[in-house]
Short mmCIF file of C-alpha atoms in Angstrom, two decimals:
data_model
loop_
_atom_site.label_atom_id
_atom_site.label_comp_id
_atom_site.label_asym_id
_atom_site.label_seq_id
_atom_site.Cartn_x
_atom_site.Cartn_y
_atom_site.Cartn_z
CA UNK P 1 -19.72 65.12 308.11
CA UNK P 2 -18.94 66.68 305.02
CA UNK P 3 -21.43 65.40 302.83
CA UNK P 4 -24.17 67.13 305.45
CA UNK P 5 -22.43 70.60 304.89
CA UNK P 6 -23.04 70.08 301.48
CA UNK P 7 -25.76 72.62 300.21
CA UNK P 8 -28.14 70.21 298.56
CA UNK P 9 -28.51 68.06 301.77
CA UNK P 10 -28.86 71.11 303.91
CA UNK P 11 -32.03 71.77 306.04
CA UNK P 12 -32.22 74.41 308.10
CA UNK P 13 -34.41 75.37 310.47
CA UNK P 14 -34.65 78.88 311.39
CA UNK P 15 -36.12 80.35 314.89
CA UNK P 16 -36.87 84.13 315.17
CA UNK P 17 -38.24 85.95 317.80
CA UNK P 18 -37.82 89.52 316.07
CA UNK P 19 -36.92 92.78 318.17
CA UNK P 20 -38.79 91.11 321.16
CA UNK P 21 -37.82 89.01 324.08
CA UNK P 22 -38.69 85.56 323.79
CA UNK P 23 -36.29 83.36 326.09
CA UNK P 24 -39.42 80.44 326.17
CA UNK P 25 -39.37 79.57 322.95
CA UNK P 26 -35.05 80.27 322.36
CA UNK P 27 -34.92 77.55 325.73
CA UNK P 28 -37.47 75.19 324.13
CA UNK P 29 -35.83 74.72 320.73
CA UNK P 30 -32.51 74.10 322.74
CA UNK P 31 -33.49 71.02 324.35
CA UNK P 32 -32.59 67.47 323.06
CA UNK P 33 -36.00 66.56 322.60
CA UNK P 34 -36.52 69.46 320.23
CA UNK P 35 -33.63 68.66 317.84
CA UNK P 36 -33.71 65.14 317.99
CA UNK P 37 -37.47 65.49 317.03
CA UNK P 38 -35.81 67.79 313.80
CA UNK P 39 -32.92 65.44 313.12
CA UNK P 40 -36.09 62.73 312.62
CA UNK P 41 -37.89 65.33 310.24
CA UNK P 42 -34.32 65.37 308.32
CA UNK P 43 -33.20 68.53 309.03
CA UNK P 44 -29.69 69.60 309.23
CA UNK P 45 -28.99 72.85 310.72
CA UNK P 46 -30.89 75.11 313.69
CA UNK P 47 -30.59 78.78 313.29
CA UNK P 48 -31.72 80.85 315.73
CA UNK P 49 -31.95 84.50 316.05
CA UNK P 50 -32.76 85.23 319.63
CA UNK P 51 -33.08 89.10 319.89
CA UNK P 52 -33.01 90.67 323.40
CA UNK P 53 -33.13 87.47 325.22
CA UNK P 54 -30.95 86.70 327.87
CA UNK P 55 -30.48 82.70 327.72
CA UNK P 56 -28.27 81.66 325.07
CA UNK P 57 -28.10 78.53 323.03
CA UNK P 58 -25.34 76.22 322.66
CA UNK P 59 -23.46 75.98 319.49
CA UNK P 60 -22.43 73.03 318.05
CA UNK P 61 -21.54 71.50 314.69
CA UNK P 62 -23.26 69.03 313.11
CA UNK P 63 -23.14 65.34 314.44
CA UNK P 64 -23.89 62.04 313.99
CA UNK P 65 -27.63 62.09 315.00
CA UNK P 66 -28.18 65.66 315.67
CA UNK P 67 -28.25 69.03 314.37
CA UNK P 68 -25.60 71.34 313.96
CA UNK P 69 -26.99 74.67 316.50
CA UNK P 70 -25.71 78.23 315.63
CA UNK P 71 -27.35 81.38 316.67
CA UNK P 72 -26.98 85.35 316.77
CA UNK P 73 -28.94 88.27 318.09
CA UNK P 74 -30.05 90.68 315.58
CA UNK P 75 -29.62 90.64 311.97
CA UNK P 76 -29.77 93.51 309.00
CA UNK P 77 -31.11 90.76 306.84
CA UNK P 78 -33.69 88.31 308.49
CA UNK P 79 -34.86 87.68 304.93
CA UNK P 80 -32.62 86.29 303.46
CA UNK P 81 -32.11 83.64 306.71
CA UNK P 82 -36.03 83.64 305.86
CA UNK P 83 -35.01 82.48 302.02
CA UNK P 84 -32.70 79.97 302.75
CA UNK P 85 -35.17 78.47 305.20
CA UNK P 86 -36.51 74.95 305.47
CA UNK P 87 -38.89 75.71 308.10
CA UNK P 88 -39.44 78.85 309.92
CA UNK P 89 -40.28 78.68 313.79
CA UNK P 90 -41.59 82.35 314.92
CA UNK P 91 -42.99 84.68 317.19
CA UNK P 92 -46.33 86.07 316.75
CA UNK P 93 -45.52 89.17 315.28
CA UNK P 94 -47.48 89.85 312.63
CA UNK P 95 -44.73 91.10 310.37
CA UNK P 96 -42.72 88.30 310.69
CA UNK P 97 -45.59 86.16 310.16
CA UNK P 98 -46.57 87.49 306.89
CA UNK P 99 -43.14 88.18 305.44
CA UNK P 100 -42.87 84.64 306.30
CA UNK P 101 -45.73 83.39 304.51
CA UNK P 102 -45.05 85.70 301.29
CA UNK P 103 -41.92 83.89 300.76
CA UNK P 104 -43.81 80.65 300.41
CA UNK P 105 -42.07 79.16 303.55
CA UNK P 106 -43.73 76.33 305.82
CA UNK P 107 -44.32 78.31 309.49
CA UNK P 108 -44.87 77.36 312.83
CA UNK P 109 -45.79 80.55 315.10
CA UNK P 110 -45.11 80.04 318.76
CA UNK P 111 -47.08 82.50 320.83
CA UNK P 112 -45.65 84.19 323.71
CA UNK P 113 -47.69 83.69 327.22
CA UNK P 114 -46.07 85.88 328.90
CA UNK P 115 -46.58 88.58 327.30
CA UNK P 116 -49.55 90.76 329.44
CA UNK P 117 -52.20 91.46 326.13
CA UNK P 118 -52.17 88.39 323.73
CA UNK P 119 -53.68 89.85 320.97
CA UNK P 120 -50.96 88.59 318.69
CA UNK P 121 -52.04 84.93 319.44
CA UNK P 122 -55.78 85.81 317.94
CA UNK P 123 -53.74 86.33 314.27
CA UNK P 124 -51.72 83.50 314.63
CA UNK P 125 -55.25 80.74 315.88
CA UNK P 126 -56.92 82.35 312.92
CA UNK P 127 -54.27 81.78 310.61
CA UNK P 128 -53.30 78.30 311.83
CA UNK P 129 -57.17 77.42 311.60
CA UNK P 130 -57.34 78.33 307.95
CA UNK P 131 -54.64 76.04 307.31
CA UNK P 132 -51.74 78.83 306.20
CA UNK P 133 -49.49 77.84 309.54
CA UNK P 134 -49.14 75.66 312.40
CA UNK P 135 -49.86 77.20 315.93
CA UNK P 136 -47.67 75.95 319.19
CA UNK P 137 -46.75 76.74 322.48
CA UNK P 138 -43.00 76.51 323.90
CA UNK P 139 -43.75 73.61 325.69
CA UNK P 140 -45.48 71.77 323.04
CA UNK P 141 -43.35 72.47 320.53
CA UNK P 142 -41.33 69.62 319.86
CA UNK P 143 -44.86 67.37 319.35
CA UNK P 144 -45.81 70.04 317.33
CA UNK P 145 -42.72 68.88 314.66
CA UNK P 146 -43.33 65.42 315.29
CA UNK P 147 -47.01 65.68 314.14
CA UNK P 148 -47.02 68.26 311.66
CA UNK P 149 -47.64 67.87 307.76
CA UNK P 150 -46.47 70.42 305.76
CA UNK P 151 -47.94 69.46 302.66
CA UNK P 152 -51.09 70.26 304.13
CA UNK P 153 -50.82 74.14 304.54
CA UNK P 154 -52.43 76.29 301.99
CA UNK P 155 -49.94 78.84 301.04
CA UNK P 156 -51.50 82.55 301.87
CA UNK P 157 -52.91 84.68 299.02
CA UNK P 158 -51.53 88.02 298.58
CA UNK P 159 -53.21 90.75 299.90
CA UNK P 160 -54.58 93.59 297.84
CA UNK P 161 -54.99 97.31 298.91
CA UNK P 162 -56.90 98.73 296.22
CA UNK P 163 -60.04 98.15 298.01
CA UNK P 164 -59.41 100.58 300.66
CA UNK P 165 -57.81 103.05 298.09
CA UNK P 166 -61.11 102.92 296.45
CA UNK P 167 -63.17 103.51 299.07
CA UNK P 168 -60.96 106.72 300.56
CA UNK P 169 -60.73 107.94 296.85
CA UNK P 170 -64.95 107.74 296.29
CA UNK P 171 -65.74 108.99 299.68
CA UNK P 172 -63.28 112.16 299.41
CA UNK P 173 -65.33 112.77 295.57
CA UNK P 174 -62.47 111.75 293.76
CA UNK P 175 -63.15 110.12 289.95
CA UNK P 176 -62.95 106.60 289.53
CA UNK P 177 -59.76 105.92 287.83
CA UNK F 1 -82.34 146.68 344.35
CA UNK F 2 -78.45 145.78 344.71
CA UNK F 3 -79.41 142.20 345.07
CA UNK F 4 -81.91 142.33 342.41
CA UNK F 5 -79.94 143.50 339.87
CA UNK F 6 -77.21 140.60 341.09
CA UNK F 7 -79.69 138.23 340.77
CA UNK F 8 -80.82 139.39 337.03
CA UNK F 9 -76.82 139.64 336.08
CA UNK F 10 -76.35 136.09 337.84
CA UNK F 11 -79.53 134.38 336.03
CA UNK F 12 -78.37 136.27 332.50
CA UNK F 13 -74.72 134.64 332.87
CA UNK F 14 -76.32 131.28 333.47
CA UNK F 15 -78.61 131.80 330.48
CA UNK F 16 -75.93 132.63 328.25
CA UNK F 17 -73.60 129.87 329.30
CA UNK F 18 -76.72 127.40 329.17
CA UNK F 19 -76.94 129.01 325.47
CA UNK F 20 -73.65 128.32 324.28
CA UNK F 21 -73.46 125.04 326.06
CA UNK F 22 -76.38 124.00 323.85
CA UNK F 23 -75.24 125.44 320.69
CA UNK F 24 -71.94 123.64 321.34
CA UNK F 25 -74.23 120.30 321.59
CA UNK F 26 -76.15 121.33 318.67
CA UNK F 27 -72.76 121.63 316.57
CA UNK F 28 -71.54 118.20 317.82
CA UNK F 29 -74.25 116.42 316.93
CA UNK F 30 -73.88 118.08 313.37
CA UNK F 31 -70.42 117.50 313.49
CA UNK F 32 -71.19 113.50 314.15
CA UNK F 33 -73.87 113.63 311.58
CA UNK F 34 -71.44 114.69 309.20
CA UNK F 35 -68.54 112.72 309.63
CA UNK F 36 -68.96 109.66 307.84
CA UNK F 37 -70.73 111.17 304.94
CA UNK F 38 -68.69 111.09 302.07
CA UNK F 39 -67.53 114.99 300.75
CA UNK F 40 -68.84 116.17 297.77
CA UNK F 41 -66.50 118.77 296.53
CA UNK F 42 -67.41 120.16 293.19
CA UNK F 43 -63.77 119.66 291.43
CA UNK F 44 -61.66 117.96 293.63
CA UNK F 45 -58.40 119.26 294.32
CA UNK F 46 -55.24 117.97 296.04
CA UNK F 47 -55.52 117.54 300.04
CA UNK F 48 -52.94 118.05 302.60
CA UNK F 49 -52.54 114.72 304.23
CA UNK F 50 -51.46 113.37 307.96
CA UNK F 51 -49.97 109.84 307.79
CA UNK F 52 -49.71 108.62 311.41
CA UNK F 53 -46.90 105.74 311.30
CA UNK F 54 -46.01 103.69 314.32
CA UNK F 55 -43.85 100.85 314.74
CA UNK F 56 -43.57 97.53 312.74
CA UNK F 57 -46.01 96.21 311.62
CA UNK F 58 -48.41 99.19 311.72
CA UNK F 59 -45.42 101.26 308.94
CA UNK F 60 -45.40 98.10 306.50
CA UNK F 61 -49.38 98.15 306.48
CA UNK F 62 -49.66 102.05 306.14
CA UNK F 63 -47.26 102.14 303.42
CA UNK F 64 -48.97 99.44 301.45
CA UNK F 65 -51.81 101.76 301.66
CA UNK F 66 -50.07 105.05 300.46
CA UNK F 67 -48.94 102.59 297.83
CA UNK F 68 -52.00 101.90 296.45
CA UNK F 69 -52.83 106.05 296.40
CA UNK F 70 -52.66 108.24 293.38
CA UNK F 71 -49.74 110.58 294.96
CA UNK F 72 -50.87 113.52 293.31
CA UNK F 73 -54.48 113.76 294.92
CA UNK F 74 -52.66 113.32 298.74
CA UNK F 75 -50.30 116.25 299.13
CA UNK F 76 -48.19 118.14 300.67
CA UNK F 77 -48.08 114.88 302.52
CA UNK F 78 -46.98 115.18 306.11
CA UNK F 79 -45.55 111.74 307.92
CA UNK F 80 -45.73 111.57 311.86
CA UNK F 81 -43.70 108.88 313.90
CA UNK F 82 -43.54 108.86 317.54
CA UNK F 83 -39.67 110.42 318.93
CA UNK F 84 -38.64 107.27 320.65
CA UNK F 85 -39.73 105.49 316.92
CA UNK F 86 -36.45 105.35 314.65
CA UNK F 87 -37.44 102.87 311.99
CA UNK F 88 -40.78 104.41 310.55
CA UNK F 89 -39.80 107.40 309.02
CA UNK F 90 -37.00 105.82 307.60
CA UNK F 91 -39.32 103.53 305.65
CA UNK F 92 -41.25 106.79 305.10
CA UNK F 93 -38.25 108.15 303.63
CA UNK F 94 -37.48 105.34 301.58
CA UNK F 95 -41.74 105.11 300.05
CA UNK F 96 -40.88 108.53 299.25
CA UNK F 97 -37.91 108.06 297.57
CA UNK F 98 -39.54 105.67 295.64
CA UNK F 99 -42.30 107.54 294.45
CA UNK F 100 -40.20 109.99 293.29
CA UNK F 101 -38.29 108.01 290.88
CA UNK F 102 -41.92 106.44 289.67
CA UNK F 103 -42.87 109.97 289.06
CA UNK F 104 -40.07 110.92 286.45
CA UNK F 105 -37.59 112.63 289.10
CA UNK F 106 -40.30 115.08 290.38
CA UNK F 107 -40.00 115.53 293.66
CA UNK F 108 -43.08 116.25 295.37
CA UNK F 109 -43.44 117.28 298.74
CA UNK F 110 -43.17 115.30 301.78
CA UNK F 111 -42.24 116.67 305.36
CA UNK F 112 -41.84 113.98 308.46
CA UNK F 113 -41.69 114.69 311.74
CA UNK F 114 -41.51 113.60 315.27
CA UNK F 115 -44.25 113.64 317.87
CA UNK F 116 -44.06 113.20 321.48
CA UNK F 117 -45.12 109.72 322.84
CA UNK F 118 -48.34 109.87 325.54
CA UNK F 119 -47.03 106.58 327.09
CA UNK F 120 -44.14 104.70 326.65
CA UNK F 121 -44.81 100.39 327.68
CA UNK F 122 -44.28 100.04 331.26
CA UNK F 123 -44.24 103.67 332.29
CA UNK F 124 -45.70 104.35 335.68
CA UNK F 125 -48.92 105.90 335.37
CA UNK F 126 -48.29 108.90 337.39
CA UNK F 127 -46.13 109.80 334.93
CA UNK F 128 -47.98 109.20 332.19
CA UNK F 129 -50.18 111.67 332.74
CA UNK F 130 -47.77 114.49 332.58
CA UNK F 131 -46.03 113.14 329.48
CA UNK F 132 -49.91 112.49 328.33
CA UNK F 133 -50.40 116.43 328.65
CA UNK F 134 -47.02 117.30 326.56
CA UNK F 135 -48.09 115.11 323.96
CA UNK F 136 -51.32 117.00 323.94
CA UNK F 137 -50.05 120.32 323.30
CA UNK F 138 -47.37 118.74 321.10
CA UNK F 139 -50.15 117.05 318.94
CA UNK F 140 -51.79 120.69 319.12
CA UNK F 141 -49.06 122.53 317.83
CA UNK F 142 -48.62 120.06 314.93
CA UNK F 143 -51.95 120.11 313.81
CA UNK F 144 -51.91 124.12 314.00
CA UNK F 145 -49.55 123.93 311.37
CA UNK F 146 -50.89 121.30 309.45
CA UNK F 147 -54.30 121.75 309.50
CA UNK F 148 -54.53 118.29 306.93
CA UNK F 149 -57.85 117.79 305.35
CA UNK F 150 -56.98 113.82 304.99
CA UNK F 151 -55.38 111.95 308.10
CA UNK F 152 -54.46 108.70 307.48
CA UNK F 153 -54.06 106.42 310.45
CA UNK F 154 -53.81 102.45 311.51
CA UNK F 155 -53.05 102.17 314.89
CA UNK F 156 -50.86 103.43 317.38
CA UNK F 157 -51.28 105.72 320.22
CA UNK F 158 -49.40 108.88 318.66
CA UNK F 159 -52.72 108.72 316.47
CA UNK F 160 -55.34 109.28 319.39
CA UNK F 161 -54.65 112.78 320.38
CA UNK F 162 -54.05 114.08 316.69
CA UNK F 163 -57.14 112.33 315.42
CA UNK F 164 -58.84 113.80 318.89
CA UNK F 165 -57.62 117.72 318.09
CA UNK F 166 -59.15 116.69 314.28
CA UNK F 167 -62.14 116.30 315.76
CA UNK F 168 -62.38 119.33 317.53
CA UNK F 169 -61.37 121.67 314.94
CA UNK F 170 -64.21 120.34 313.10
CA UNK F 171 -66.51 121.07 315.77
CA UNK F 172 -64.76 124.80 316.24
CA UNK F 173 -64.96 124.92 312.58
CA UNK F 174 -60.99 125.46 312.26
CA UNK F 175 -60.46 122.99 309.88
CA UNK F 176 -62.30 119.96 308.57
CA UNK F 177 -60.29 116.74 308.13
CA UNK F 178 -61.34 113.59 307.08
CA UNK F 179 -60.31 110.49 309.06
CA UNK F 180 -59.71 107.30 307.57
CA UNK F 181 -58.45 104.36 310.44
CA UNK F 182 -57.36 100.85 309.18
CA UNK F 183 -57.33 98.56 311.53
CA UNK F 184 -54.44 96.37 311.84
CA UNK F 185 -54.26 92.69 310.33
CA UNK F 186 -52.93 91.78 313.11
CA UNK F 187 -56.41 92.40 314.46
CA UNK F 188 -58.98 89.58 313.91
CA UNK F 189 -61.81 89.06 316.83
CA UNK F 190 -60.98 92.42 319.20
CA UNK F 191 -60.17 96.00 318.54
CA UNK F 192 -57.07 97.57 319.21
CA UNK F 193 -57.69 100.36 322.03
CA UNK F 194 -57.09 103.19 319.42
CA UNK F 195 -59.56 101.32 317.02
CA UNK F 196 -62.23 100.91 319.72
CA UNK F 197 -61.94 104.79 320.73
CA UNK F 198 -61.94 106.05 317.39
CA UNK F 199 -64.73 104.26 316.56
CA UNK F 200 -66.81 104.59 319.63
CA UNK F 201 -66.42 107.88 319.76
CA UNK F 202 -67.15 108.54 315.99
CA UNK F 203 -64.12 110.19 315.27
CA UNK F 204 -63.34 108.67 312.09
CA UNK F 205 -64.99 109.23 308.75
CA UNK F 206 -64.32 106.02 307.99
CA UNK F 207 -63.10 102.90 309.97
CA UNK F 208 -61.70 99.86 307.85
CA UNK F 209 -60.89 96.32 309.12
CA UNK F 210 -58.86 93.57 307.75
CA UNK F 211 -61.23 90.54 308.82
CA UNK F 212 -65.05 89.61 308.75
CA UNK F 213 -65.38 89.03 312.02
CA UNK F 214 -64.57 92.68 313.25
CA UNK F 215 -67.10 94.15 310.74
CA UNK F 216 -70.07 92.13 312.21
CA UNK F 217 -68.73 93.14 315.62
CA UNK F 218 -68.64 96.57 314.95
CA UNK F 219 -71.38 96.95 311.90
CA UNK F 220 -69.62 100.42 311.40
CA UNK F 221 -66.66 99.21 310.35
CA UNK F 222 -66.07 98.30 306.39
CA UNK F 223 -64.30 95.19 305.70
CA UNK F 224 -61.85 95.58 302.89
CA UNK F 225 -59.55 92.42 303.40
CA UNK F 226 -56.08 91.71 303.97
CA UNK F 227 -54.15 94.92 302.62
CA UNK F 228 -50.58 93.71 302.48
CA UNK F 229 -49.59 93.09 298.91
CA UNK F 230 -45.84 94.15 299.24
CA UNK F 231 -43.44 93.34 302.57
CA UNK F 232 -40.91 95.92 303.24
CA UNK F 233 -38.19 94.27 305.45
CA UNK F 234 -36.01 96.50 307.44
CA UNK F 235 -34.20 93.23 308.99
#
């Protein structure tokens, strides 16, 4: 019991769903199925921060053949739960999806079918199809961890806005630098 | 007689009013024309900018853009969050802090303010369109006393009736602002509705989007990539 507290051995898995209201995917990663299918993957610990959602999780500590479960509602610093991260399970919000992926962390997005306009799922399919993230739905998620290879993603290049600096500079007849 | 003279008042009013309705066409379709050609000022000088911010997502991505700005060629810069919005001009707050210390202590000048939402999510529609008409005369009033020659704009709502009131003081000849809309990342196959009006309705000078496949949608558009070099987390 010890030896899993132990920081070297320590895997966590950490579920945000942001300032939004995501009780699908907070239910699906509290089911057995879902953390025995982590416990196989050899993580230790499930975080998750469940924002304005009304179901909550059940805590436990960490036991033989499962993962220990904590959980809170909002935080002031999501990144560093983003740092110490094994995996990151999100919404589709786009911030959380690239602060994610700047930090170099493996990401699965969960998209939210609920919500009316689904826009954010077109980000998260484009991303997942260029290989920078997995792309799940609540109900799948759990095969989603069982069949997912994390060596494969390509890690996202940094963006650049100098482009579009340029361009509003020369078109307002502004020098060159 | 009597009538007669009606008559020639009546068919004079209609003249004039057909006049003015064409001249008002005439200066629209210049005022189209024009936008989107790049200005050409002999030595340019610092503009007064608008910098529309709305929530999340849309703040980080704007302020990546002012980021990447020479600060001294956009000012007096003016920041505009929507009221029920309380994290954006925070981080508005905190770019300009920043650039302040970059620039050796010198404070330059920033003002933010609050404008009045058209819509909140889920608010009836009947409703809406009396909020709609505050934020209207709200937007209005702002742009009165800004009169910016740059706006700067990604996204939300707040933007449409600002960018809309632009447009008309160019056409009344009040003040001519250029327009520059970046469409979010967040955006890959489909406009956002403020994207799709702005463009549609050539408001913008210029419209910029974030993936390929928008600019071969809308062949308007430029492409200029994924803009988001630097994440600023507010938790």
């Amino acid at each position: 019991m010890g030896e899993i507290e132990d920081s070297e051995n320590r895997r966590m898995v950490f579920v945000t769903v942001g300032t939004t209201l995501f009780d699908a995917l907070v239910r699906a990663v509290d089911t057995k199925e879902f953390k025995q299918e982590l416990f196989r993957k050899g993580y230790t610990h499930l975080l998750i921060q469940m924002g304005r959602g009304f179901y909550t999780p059940t805590k436990s500590e960490a036991e033989d053949g499962s993962v220990a479960v904590d959980y809170f509602t909002f935080s002031s610093s999501i990144a560093d739960h983003l740092r110490s991260a094994s995996l990151v399970i999100s919404h589709a919000g786009s911030g959380s999806i690239f602060e994610t992926l700047r930090l170099g962390k493996p990401l699965i997005v969960v998209v939210n079918e609920d919500l009316m306009d689904n826009h954010q799922s077109e980000l998260a399919e484009e991303l997942a199809e260029r290989k920078h993230l997995y792309c799940a739905r609540p109900r799948t998620l759990h095969r989603t961890i069982a069949d997912m290879d994390l060596a494969s993603l390509l890690p996202y290049p940094a963006g650049d806005a100098t482009p579009v600096a340029k361009l509003i500079n020369r078109f307002l007849g502004f020098p060159d630098d | 007689m009597g009538s007669k003279d009606e008559t020639c008042f009546a068919i004079s009013i209609i003249i004039i009013i057909i006049g003015l309705i064409f001249i008002a066409i005439v200066r629209v379709i210049y005022v189209v024309y024009r936008t989107s050609k790049p200005l050409r000022p002999k030595s340019p000088k610092p503009l007064s900018t608008l910098i529309v911010l709305g929530s999340g997502g849309h703040t980080a991505e704007m302020i990546n853009v002012l980021s990447a700005l020479q600060k001294d060629r956009f000012m007096p810069r003016f920041y505009v969050a929507a009221a029920t919005d309380n994290m954006s001009l925070q981080k508005a707050r905190v770019l300009e802090d920043l650039l302040a210390d970059t620039n050796g202590g010198k404070v330059v000048s920033a003002k933010f303010m609050q404008i009045y939402r058209s819509r909140e999510v889920g608010q009836s529609y009947i409703t809406s369109i009396g909020t709609t008409l505050i934020a209207i005369a709200h937007a209005l009033w702002l742009m009165i006393k800004i009169r910016p020659k740059v706006i700067l704009c990604n996204g939300p709502g707040t933007c449409i009736p600002l960018c809309v009131i632009a447009f008309l003081f160019k056409v009344v000849g009040i003040r001519w602002s250029s327009v520059f809309y970046v469409e979010s990342i967040a955006r890959v196959k489909r406009l956002s509705l403020s994207g799709l009006l702005l463009y549609k309705l050539c408001i913008a000078d210029q419209f910029y989007v974030q993936w390929p496949q928008l600019q071969r949608k809308y062949p308007r558009a430029i492409y200029v990539g994924c803009l988001i070099c630097r994440y600023f987390s507010f938790g």
